[in-house]
PDB file of C-alpha atoms in Angstrom:
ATOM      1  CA  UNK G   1     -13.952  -0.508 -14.756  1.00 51.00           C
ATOM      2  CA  UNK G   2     -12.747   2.429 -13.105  1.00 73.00           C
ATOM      3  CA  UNK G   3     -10.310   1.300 -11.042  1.00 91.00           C
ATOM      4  CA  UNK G   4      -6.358   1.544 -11.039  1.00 95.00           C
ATOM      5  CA  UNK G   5      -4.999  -0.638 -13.999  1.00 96.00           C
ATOM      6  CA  UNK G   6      -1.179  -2.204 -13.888  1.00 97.00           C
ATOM      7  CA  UNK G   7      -0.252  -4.301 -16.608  1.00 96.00           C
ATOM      8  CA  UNK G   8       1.444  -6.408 -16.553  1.00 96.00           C
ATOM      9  CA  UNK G   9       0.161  -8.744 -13.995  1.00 95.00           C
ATOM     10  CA  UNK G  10       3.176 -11.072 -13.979  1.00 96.00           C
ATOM     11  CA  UNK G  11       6.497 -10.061 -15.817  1.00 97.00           C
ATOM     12  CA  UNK G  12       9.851 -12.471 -15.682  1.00 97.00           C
ATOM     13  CA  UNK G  13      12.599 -11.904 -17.051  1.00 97.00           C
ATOM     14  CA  UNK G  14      16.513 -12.524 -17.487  1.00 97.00           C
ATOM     15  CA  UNK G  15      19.482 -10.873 -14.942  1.00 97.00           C
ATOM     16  CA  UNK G  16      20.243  -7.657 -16.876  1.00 97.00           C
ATOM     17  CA  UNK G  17      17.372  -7.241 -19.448  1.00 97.00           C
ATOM     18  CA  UNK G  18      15.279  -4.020 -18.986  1.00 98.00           C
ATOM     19  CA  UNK G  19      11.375  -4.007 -18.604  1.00 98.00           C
ATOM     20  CA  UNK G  20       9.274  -1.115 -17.736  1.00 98.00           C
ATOM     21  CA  UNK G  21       5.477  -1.422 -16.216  1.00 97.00           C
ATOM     22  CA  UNK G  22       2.562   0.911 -16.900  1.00 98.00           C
ATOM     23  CA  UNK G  23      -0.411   2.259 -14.128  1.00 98.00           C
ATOM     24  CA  UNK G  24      -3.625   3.556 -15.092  1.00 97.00           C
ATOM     25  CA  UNK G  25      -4.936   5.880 -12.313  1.00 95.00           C
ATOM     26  CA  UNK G  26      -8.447   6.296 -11.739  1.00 93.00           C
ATOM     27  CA  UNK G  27      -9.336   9.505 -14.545  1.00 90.00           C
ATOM     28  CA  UNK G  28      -9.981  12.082 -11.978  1.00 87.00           C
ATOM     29  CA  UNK G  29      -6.667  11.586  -9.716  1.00 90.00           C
ATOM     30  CA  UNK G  30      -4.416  13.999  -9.579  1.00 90.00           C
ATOM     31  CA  UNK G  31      -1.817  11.767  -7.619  1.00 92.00           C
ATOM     32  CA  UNK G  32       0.059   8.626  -8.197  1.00 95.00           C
ATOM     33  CA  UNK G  33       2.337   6.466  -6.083  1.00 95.00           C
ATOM     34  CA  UNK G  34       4.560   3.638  -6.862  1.00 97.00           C
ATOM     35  CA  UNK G  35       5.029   0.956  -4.262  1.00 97.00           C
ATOM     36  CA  UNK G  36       7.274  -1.999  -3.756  1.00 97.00           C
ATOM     37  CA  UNK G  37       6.269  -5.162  -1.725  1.00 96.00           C
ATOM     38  CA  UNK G  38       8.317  -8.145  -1.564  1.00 95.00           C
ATOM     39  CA  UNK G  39       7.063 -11.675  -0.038  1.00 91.00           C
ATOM     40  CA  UNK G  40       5.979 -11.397   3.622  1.00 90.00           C
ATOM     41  CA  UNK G  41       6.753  -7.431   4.132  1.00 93.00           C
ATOM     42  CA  UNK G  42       4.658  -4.672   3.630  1.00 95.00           C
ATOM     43  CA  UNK G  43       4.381  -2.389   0.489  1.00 96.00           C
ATOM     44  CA  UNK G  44       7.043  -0.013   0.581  1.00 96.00           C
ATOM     45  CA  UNK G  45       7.268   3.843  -1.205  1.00 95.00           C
ATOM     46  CA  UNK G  46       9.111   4.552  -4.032  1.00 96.00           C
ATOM     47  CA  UNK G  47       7.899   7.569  -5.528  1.00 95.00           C
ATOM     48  CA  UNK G  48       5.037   9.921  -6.235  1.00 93.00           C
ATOM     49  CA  UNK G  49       3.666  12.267  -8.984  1.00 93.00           C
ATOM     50  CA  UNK G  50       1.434  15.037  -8.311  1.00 91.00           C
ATOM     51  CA  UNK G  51       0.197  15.475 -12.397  1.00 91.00           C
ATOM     52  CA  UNK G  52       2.809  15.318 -14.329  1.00 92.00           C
ATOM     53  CA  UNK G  53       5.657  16.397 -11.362  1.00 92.00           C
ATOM     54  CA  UNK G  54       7.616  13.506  -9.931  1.00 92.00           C
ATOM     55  CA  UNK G  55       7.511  15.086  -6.197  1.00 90.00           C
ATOM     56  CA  UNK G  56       9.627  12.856  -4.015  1.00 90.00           C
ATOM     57  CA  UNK G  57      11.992   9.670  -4.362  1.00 91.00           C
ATOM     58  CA  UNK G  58      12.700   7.185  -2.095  1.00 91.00           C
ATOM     59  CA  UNK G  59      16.370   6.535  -1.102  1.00 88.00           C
ATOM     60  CA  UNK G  60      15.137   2.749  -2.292  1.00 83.00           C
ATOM     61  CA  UNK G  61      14.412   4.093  -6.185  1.00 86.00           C
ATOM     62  CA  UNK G  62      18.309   3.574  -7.202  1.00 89.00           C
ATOM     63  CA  UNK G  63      19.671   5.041 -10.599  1.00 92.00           C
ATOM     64  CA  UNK G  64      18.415   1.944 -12.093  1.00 96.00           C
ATOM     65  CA  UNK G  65      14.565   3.109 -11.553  1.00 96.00           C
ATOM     66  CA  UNK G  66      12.756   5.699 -13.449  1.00 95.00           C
ATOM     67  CA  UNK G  67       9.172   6.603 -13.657  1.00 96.00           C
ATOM     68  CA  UNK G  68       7.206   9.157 -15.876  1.00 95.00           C
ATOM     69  CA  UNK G  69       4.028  10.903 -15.545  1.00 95.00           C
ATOM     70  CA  UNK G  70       3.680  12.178 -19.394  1.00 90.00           C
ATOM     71  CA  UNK G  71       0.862  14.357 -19.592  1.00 86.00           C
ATOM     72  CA  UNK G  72      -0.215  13.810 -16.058  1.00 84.00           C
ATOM     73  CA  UNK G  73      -2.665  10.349 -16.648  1.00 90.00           C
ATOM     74  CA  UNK G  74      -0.824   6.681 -16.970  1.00 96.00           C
ATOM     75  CA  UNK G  75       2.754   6.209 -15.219  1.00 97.00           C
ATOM     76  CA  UNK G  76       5.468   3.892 -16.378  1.00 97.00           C
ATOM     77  CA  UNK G  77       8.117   2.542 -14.287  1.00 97.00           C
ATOM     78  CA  UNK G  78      11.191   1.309 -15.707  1.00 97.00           C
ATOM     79  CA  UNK G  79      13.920  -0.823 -14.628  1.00 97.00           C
ATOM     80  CA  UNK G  80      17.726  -0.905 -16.249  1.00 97.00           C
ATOM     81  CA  UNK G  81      19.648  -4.082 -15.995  1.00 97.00           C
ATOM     82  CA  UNK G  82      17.475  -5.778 -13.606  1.00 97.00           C
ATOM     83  CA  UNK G  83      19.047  -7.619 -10.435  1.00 96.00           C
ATOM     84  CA  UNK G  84      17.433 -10.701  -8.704  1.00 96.00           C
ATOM     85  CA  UNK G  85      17.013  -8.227  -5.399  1.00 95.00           C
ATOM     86  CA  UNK G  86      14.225  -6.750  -7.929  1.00 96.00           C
ATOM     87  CA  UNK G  87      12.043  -9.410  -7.880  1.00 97.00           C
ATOM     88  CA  UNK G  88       8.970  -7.986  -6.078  1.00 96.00           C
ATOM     89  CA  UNK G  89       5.731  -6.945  -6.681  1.00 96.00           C
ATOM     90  CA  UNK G  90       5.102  -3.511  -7.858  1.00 97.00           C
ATOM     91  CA  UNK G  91       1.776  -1.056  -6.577  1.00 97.00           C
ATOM     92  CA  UNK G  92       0.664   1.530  -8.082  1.00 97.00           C
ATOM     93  CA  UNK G  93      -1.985   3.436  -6.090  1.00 95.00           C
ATOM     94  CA  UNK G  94      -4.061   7.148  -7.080  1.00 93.00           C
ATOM     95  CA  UNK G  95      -5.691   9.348  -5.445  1.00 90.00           C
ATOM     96  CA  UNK G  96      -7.363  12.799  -5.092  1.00 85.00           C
ATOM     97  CA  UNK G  97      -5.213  15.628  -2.924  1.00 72.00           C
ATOM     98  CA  UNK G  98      -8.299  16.033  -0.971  1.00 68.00           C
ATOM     99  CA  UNK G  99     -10.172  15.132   2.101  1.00 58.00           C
ATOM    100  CA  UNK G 100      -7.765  12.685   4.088  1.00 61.00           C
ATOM    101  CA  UNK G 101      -6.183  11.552   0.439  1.00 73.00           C
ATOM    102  CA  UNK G 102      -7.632   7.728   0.211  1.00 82.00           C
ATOM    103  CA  UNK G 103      -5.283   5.691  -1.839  1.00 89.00           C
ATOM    104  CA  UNK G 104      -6.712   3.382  -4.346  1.00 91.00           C
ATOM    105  CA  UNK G 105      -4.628   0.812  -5.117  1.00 94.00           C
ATOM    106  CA  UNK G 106      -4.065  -1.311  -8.432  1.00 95.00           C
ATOM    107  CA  UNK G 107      -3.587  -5.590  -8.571  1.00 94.00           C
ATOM    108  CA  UNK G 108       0.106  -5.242  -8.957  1.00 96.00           C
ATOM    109  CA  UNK G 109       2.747  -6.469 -11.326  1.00 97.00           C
ATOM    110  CA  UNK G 110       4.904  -9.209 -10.025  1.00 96.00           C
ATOM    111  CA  UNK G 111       8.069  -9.269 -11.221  1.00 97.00           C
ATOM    112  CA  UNK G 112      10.133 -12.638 -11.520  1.00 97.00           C
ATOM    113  CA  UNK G 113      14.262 -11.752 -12.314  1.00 97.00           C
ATOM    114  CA  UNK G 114      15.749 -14.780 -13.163  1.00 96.00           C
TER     115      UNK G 114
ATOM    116  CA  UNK P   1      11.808   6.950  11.199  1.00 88.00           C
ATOM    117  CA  UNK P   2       8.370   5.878  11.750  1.00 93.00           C
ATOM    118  CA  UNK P   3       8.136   1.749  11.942  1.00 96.00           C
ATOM    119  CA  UNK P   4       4.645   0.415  11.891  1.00 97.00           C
ATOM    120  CA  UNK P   5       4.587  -2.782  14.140  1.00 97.00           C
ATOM    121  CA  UNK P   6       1.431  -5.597  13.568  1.00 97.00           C
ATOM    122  CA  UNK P   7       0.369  -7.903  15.889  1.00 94.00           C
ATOM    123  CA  UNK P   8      -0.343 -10.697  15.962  1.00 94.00           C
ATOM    124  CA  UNK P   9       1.775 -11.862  12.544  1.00 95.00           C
ATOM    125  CA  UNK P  10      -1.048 -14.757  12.038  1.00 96.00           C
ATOM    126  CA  UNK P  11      -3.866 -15.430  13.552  1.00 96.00           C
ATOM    127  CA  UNK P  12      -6.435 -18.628  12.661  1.00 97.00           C
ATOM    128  CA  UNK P  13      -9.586 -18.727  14.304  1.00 96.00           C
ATOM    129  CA  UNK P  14     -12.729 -20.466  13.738  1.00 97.00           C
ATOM    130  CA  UNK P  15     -15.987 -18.824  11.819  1.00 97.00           C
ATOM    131  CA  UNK P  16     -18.194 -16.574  13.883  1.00 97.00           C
ATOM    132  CA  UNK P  17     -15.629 -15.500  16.240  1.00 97.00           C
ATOM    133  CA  UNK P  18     -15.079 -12.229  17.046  1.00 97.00           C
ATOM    134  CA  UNK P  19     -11.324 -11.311  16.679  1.00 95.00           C
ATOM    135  CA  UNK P  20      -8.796  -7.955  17.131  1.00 96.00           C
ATOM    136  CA  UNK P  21      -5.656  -7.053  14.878  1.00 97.00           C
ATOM    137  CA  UNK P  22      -3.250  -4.926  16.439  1.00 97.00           C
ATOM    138  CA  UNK P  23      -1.117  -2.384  15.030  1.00 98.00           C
ATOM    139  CA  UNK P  24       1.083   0.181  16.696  1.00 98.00           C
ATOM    140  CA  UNK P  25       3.651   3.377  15.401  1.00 97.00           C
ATOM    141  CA  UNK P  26       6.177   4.692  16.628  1.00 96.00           C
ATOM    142  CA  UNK P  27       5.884   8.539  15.802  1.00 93.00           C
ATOM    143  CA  UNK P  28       2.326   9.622  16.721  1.00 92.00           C
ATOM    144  CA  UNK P  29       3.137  12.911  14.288  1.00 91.00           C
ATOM    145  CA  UNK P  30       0.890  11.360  11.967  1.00 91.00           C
ATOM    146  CA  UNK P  31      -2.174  12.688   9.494  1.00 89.00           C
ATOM    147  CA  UNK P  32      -4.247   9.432   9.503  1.00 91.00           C
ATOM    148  CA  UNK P  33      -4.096   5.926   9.888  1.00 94.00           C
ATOM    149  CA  UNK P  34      -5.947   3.123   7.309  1.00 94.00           C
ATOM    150  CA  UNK P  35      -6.793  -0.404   7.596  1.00 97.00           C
ATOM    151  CA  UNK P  36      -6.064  -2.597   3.984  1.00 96.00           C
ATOM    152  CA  UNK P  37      -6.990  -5.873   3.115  1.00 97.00           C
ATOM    153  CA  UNK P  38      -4.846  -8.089   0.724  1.00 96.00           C
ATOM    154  CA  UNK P  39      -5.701 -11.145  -0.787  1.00 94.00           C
ATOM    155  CA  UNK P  40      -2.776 -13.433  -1.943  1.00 89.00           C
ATOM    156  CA  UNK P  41      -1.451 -11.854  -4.916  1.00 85.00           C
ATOM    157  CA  UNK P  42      -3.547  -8.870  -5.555  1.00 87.00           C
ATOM    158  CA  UNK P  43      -3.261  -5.071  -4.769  1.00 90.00           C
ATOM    159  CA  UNK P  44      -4.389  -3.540  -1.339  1.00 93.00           C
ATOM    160  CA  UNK P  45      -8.067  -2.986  -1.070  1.00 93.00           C
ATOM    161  CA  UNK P  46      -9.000   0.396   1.570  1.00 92.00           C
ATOM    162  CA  UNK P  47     -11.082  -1.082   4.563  1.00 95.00           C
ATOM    163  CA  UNK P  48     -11.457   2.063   6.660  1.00 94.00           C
ATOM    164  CA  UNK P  49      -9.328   5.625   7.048  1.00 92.00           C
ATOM    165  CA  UNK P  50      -9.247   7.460  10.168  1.00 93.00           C
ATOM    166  CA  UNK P  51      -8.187  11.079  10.868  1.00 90.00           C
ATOM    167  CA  UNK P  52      -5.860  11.688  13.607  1.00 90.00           C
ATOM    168  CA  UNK P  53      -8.363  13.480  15.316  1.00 91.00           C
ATOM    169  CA  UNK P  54     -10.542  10.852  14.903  1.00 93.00           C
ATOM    170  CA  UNK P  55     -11.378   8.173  17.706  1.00 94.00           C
ATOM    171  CA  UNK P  56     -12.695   5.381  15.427  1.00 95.00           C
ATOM    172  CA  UNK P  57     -14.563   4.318  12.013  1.00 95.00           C
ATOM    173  CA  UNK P  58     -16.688   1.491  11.536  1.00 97.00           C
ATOM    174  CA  UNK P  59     -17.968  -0.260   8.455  1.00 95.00           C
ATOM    175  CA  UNK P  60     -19.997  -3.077   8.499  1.00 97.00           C
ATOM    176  CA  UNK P  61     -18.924  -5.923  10.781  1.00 97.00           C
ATOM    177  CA  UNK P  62     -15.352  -3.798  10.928  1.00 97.00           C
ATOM    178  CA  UNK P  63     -14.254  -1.389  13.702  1.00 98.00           C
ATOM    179  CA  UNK P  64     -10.994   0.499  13.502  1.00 97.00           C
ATOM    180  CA  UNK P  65      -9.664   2.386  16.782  1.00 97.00           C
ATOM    181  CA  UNK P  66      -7.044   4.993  17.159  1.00 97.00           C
ATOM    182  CA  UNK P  67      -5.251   6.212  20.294  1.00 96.00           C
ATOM    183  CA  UNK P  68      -3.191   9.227  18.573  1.00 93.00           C
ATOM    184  CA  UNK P  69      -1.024   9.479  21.982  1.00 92.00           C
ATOM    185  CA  UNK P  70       0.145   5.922  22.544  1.00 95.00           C
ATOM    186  CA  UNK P  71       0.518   5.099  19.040  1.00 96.00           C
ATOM    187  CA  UNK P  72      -1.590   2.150  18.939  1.00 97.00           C
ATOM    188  CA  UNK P  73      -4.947   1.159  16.408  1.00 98.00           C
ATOM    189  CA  UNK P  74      -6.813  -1.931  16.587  1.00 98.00           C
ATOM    190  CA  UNK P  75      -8.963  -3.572  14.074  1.00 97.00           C
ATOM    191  CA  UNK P  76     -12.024  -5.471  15.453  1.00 97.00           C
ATOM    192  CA  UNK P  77     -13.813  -7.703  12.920  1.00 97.00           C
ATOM    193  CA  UNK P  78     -16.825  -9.310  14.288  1.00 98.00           C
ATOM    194  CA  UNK P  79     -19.022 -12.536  13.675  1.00 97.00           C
ATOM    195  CA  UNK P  80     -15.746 -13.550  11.087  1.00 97.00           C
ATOM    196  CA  UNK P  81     -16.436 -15.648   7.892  1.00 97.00           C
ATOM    197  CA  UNK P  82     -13.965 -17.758   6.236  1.00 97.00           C
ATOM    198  CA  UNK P  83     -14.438 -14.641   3.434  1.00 96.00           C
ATOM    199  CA  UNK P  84     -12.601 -12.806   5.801  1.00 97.00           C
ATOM    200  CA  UNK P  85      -9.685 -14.743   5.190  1.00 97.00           C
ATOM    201  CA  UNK P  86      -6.309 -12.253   4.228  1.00 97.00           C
ATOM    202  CA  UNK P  87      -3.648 -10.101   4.839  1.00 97.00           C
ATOM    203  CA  UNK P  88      -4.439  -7.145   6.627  1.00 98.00           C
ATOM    204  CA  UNK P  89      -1.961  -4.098   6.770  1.00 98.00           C
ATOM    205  CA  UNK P  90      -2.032  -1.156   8.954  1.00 97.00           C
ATOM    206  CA  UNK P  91      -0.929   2.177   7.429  1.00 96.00           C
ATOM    207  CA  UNK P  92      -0.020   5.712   8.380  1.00 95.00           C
ATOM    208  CA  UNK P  93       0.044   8.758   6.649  1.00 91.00           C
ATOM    209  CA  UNK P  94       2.752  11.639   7.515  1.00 88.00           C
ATOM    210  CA  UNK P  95       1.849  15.014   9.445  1.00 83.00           C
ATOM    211  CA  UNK P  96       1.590  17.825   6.528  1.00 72.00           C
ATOM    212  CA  UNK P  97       4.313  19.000   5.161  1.00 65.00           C
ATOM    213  CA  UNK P  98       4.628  15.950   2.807  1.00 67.00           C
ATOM    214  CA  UNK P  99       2.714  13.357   0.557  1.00 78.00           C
ATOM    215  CA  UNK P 100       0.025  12.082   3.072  1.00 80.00           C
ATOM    216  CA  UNK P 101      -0.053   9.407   0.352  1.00 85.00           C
ATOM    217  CA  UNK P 102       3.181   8.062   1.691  1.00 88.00           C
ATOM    218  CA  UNK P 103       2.922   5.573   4.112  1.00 93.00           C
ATOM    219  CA  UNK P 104       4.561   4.114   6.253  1.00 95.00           C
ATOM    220  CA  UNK P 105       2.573  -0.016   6.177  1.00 97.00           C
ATOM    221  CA  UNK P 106       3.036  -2.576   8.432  1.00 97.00           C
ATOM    222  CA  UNK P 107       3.958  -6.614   7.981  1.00 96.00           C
ATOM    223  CA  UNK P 108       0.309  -7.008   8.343  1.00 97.00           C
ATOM    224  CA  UNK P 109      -1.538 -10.089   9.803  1.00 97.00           C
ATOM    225  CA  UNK P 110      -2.186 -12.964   7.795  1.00 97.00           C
ATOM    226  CA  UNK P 111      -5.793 -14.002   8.996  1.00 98.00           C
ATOM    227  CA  UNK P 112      -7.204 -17.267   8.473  1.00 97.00           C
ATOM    228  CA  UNK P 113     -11.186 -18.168   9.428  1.00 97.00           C
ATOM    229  CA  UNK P 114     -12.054 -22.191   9.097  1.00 96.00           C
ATOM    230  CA  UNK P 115     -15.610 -22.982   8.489  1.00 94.00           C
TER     231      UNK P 115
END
């Protein structure tokens, strides 16, 4: 499969516990976006990585949020003491800076913050 | 701030009707404009991208419109089948000068087609 991989697919967890989710990009991409949809609404940005450079961050990525781009392949976004307003489900999408720049997105992790 | 506007929010019809999604911006500064399906929990699959100096794509039974000036894009989906059956959200893409890959989505149209 060559698509985008996010695992996990379902994550809950407990008021104030940390977690942290991982995206596989397709291999070639040289971008990757994090998204945030909750029920009803449409996915909304958090942030972006152009290789291994975090480029941009949403006013909604708090101090609680950080992602990483390591060497430029998978991305992990973490979240510190997890609120209930969290629970969402989280999109990670790649694409190549070329020719309109398609976005390709993964299945998601839905996050549950009890 | 660009605010992406979908009409209608649901729409139910019955199979083999032809139907059109509506979608409209409110900054037509943009790069291009895409068309994604959703099915309930899953990502966002790409049904068709079109410049902004395009007019209109088509893919199979699926026509996407854009008129640049008056901020407005339609989807038309003919002969529907109950596979049809999903969310569809309307995107667009910033002029240069940022990410094109952040966009600005829709609430998207929840689309049901009864055998």
């Amino acid at each position: 499969d060559t698509g985008v991989s996010q695992d996990p697919r379902h994550k809950i967890t407990k008021r104030g516990q940390n977690v942290t989710f991982r995206c596989d990009p397709i291999s070639e991409h040289n971008r990757l976006y994090w998204y945030r949809q909750t029920l009803g609404q449409g996915p909304e940005f958090l942030t972006y990585f152009q290789n291994e450079a975090q480029l941009e961050k949403s006013r909604l990525l708090s101090d609680r949020f950080s992602a990483e781009r390591p060497k430029g392949s998978f991305s992990t976004l973490e979240i510190q003491r997890t609120e209930q307003g969290d629970s969402a489900m989280y999109l990670c999408a790649s694409s190549l800076m070329v020719g309109g720049e398609k976005l390709f997105f993964g299945s998601g992790t839905q996050l549950s913050v009890l | 701030k660009q605010e992406v506007t979908q009409i209608p929010a649901a729409l139910s019809v019955p199979e083999g009707e032809n139907l059109v999604l509506n979608c409209s911006f409110t900054d037509s500064a943009i790069y291009n404009l895409q068309w994604f399906r959703q099915d309930p929990g899953k990502g966002l699959t790409s049904l068709l991208l079109i410049q902004s100096s395009q007019r209109e794509q088509t893919s199979g039974r699926l026509n996407a419109s854009l008129d640049k000036s008056s901020g407005r894009s339609t989807l038309y989906i003919a002969a529907s089948q109950p596979g049809d059956s999903a969310t569809y959200l309307c995107a667009v893409s910033p002029p240069s000068g940022t990410s094109y890959g952040k966009l600005t989505f829709g609430q998207g149209t929840i689309l049901t087609v009864h055998p």
